[in-house]
Coordinates of C-alpha atoms and ligand atoms in Angstrom, one line a residue:
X191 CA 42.6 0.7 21.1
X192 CA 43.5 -1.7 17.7
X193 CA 44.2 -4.6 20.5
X194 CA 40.7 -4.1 21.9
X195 CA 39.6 -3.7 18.7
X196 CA 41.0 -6.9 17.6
X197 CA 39.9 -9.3 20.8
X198 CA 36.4 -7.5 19.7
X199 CA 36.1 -9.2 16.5
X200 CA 37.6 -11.9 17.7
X201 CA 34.9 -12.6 19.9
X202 CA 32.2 -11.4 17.4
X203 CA 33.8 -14.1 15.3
X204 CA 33.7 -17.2 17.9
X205 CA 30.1 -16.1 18.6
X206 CA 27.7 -18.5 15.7
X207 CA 25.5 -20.1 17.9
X208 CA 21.9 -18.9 16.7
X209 CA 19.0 -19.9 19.1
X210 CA 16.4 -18.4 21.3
X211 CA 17.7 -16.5 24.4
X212 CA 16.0 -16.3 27.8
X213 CA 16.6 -12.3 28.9
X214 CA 15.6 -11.3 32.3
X215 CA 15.8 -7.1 33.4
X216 CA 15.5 -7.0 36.8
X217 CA 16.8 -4.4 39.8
X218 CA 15.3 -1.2 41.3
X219 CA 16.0 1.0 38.7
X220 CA 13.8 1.8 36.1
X221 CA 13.6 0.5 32.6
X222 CA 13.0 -3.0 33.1
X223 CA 9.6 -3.1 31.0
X224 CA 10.1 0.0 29.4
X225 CA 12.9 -2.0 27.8
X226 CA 11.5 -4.9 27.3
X227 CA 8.6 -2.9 24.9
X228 CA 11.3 -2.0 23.0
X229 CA 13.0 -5.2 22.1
X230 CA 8.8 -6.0 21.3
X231 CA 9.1 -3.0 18.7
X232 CA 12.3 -4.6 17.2
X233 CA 10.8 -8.4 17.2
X234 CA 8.0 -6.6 15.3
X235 CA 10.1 -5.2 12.9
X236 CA 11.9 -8.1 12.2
X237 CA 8.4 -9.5 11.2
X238 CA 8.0 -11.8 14.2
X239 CA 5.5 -12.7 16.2
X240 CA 5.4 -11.6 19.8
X241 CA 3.0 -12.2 22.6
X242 CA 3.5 -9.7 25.9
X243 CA 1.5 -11.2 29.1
X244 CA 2.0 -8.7 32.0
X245 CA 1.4 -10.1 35.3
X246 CA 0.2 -7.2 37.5
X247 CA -2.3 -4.9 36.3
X248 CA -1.5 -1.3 36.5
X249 CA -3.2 1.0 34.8
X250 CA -5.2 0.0 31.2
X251 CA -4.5 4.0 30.3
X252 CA -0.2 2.9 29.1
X253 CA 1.1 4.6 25.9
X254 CA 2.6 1.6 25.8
X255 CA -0.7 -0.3 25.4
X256 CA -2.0 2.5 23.2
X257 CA 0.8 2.4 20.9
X258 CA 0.4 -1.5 20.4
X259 CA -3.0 -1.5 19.9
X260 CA -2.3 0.5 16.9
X261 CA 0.7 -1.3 15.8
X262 CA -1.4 -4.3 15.7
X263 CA -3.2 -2.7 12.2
X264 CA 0.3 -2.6 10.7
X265 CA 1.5 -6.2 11.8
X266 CA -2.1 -8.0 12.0
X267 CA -2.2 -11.5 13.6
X268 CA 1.5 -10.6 14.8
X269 CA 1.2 -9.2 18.3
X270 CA -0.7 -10.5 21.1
X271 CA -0.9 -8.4 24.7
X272 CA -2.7 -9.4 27.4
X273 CA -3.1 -7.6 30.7
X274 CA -4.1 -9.9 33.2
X275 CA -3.4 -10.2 37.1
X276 CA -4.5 -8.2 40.0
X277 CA -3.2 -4.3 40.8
X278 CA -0.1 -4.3 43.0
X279 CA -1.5 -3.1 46.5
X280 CA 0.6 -2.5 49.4
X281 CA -2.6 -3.8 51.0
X282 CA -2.9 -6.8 52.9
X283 CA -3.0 -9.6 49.5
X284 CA -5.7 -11.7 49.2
X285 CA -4.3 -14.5 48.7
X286 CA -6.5 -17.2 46.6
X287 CA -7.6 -14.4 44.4
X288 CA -4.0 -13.1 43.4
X289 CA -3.2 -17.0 43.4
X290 CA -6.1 -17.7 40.7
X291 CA -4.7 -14.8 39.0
X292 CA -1.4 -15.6 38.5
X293 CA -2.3 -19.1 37.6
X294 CA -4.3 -17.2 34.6
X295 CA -1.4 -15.5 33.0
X296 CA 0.9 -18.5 33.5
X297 CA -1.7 -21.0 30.9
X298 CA -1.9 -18.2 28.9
X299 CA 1.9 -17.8 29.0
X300 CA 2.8 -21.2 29.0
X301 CA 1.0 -21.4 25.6
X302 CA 2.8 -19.3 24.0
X303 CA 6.0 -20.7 25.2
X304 CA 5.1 -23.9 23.5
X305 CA 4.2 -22.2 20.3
X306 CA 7.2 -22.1 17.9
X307 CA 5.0 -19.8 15.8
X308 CA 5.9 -17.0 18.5
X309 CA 9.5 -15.5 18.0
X310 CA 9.2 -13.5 21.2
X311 CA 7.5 -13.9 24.7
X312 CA 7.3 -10.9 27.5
X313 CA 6.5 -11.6 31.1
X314 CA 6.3 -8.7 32.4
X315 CA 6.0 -8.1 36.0
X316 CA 6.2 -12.0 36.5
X317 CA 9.0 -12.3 39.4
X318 CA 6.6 -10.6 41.5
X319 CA 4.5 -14.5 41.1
X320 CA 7.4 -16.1 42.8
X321 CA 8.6 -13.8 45.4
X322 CA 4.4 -13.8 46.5
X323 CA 4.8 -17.7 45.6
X324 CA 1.6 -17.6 43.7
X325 CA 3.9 -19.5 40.7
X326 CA 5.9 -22.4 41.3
X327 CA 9.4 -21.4 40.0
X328 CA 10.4 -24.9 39.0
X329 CA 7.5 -25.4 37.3
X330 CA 8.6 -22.0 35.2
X331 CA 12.0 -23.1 34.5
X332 CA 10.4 -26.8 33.3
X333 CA 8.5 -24.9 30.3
X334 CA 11.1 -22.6 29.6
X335 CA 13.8 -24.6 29.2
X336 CA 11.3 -27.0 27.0
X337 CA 10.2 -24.0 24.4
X338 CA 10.7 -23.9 21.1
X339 CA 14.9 -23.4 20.4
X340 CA 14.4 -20.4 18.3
X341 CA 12.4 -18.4 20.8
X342 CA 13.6 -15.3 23.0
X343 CA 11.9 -14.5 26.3
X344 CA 12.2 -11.3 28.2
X345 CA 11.2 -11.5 32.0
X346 CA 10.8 -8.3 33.6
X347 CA 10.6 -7.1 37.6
X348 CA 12.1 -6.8 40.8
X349 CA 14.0 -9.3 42.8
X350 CA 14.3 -12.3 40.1
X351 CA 15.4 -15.5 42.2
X352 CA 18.5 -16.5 41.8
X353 CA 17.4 -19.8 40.1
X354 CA 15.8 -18.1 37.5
X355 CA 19.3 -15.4 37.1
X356 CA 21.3 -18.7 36.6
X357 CA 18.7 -20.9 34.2
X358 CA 18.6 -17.2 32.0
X359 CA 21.0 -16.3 29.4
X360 CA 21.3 -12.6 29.7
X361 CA 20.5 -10.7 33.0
X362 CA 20.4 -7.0 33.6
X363 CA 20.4 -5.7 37.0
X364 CA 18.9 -1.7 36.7
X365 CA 20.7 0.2 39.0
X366 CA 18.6 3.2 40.2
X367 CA 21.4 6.0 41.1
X368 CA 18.7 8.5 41.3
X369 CA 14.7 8.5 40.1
X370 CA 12.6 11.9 39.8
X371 CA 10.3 10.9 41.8
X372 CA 12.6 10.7 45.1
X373 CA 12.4 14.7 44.2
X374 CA 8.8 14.8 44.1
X375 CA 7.9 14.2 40.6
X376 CA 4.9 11.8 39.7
X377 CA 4.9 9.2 37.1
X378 CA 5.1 10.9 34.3
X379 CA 2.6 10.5 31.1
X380 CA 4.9 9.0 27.8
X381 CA 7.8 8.6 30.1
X382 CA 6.6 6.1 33.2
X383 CA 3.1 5.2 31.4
Ligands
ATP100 P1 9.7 1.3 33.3 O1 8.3 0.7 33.0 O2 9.7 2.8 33.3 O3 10.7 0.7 32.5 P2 10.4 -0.5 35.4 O4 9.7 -1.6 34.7 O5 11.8 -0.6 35.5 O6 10.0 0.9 34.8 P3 8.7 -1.0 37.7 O7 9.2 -1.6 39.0 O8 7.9 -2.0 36.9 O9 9.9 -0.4 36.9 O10 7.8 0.2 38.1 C1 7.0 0.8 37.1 C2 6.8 2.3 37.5 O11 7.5 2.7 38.6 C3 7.2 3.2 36.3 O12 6.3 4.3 36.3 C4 8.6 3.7 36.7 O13 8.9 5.0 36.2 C5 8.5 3.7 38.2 N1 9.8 3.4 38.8 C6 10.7 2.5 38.3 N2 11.8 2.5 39.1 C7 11.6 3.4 40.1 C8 12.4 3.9 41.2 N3 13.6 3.4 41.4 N4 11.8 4.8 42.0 C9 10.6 5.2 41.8 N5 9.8 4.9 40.8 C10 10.3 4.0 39.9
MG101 MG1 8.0 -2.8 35.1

């Protein structure tokens, strides 16, 4: 236990690079975004500023949105979420429209990743743009790997390509070892929205 304990600290130690980190949570399980509103809770309180863009629309009705929307009178001009995107449909896509969509929340996204004024950016939802090929992933990587240094951006959703796994700096693949809802159980108010 003291040996691990030492090769801990010694790795702590050897660990002084401060700089912005590119986080992506991807994988079937869940807590991806649920996740990723956290670390936006921490940012806040660390008196950053933090910008959330989430790709797909799912419902407006979140207690995640609600919960932000009032946070936003405690931290004023500090936190800036935009739901933008069409719903996920297991429907046939339309393709232009979901294109023209996606295209939306990338300006808006790609503003913020040239703003060194924002300490933290969430794209949320925004691997579905690539595996639908509405976004160019090179392009993605270009802006990302030009944003400001001290900046941290967390990329939620399923399936991240493996381009984007290897230009990010932490990954986390959610396992799902069991979800209620295989049982039955619908998405939940305060725990799934
Ligand atoms: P969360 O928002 O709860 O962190 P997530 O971002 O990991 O979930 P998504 O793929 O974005 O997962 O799906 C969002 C919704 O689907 C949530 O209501 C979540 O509870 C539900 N969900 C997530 N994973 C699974 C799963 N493995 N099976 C069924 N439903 C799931
Ligand atoms: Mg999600």
């Amino acid at each position: 236990m003291s040996r691990k304990k030492d090769f801990v600290d010694k790795a702590i130690a050897a660990a002084q690079e401060e700089r912005g980190v590119v986080l992506v949570n991807t994988g079937n399980g869940k807590g991806k975004s649920s996740a990723a509103f956290g670390v936006v809770a921490r940012a806040l309180g660390q008196g950053m500023k933090v910008a959330v863009v989430q790709f797909v629309k799912g419902r407006a009705d979140t207690g995640e949105a609600a919960f932000f929307r009032e946070a936003r009178k405690v931290f004023p001009d500090k936190l800036f979420w935009h739901i933008t995107g069409e719903g996920y449909t297991w429907e046939i896509q339309n393709l232009p429209r979901d294109v023209a969509a996606a295209r939306a929340a990338w300006d808006l996204a790609s503003r913020y990743l040239s703003d060194p004024e924002f300490g933290l950016v969430v794209l949320d939802e925004m691997t579905y743009a690539f595996k639908f090929q509405w976004l160019e992933l090179s392009e993605v990587l270009e802006v990302l790997s030009r944003r400001p240094p001290m900046q941290h951006v967390v990329i939620t959703g399923r399936a991240a390509p493996q381009e984007l796994v290897d230009a990010a700096d932490t990954v986390t693949d959610m396992v799902s070892v069991k979800h209620a809802f295989q049982a039955g159980v619908k998405a939940m108010p305060g725990l799934d929205w």
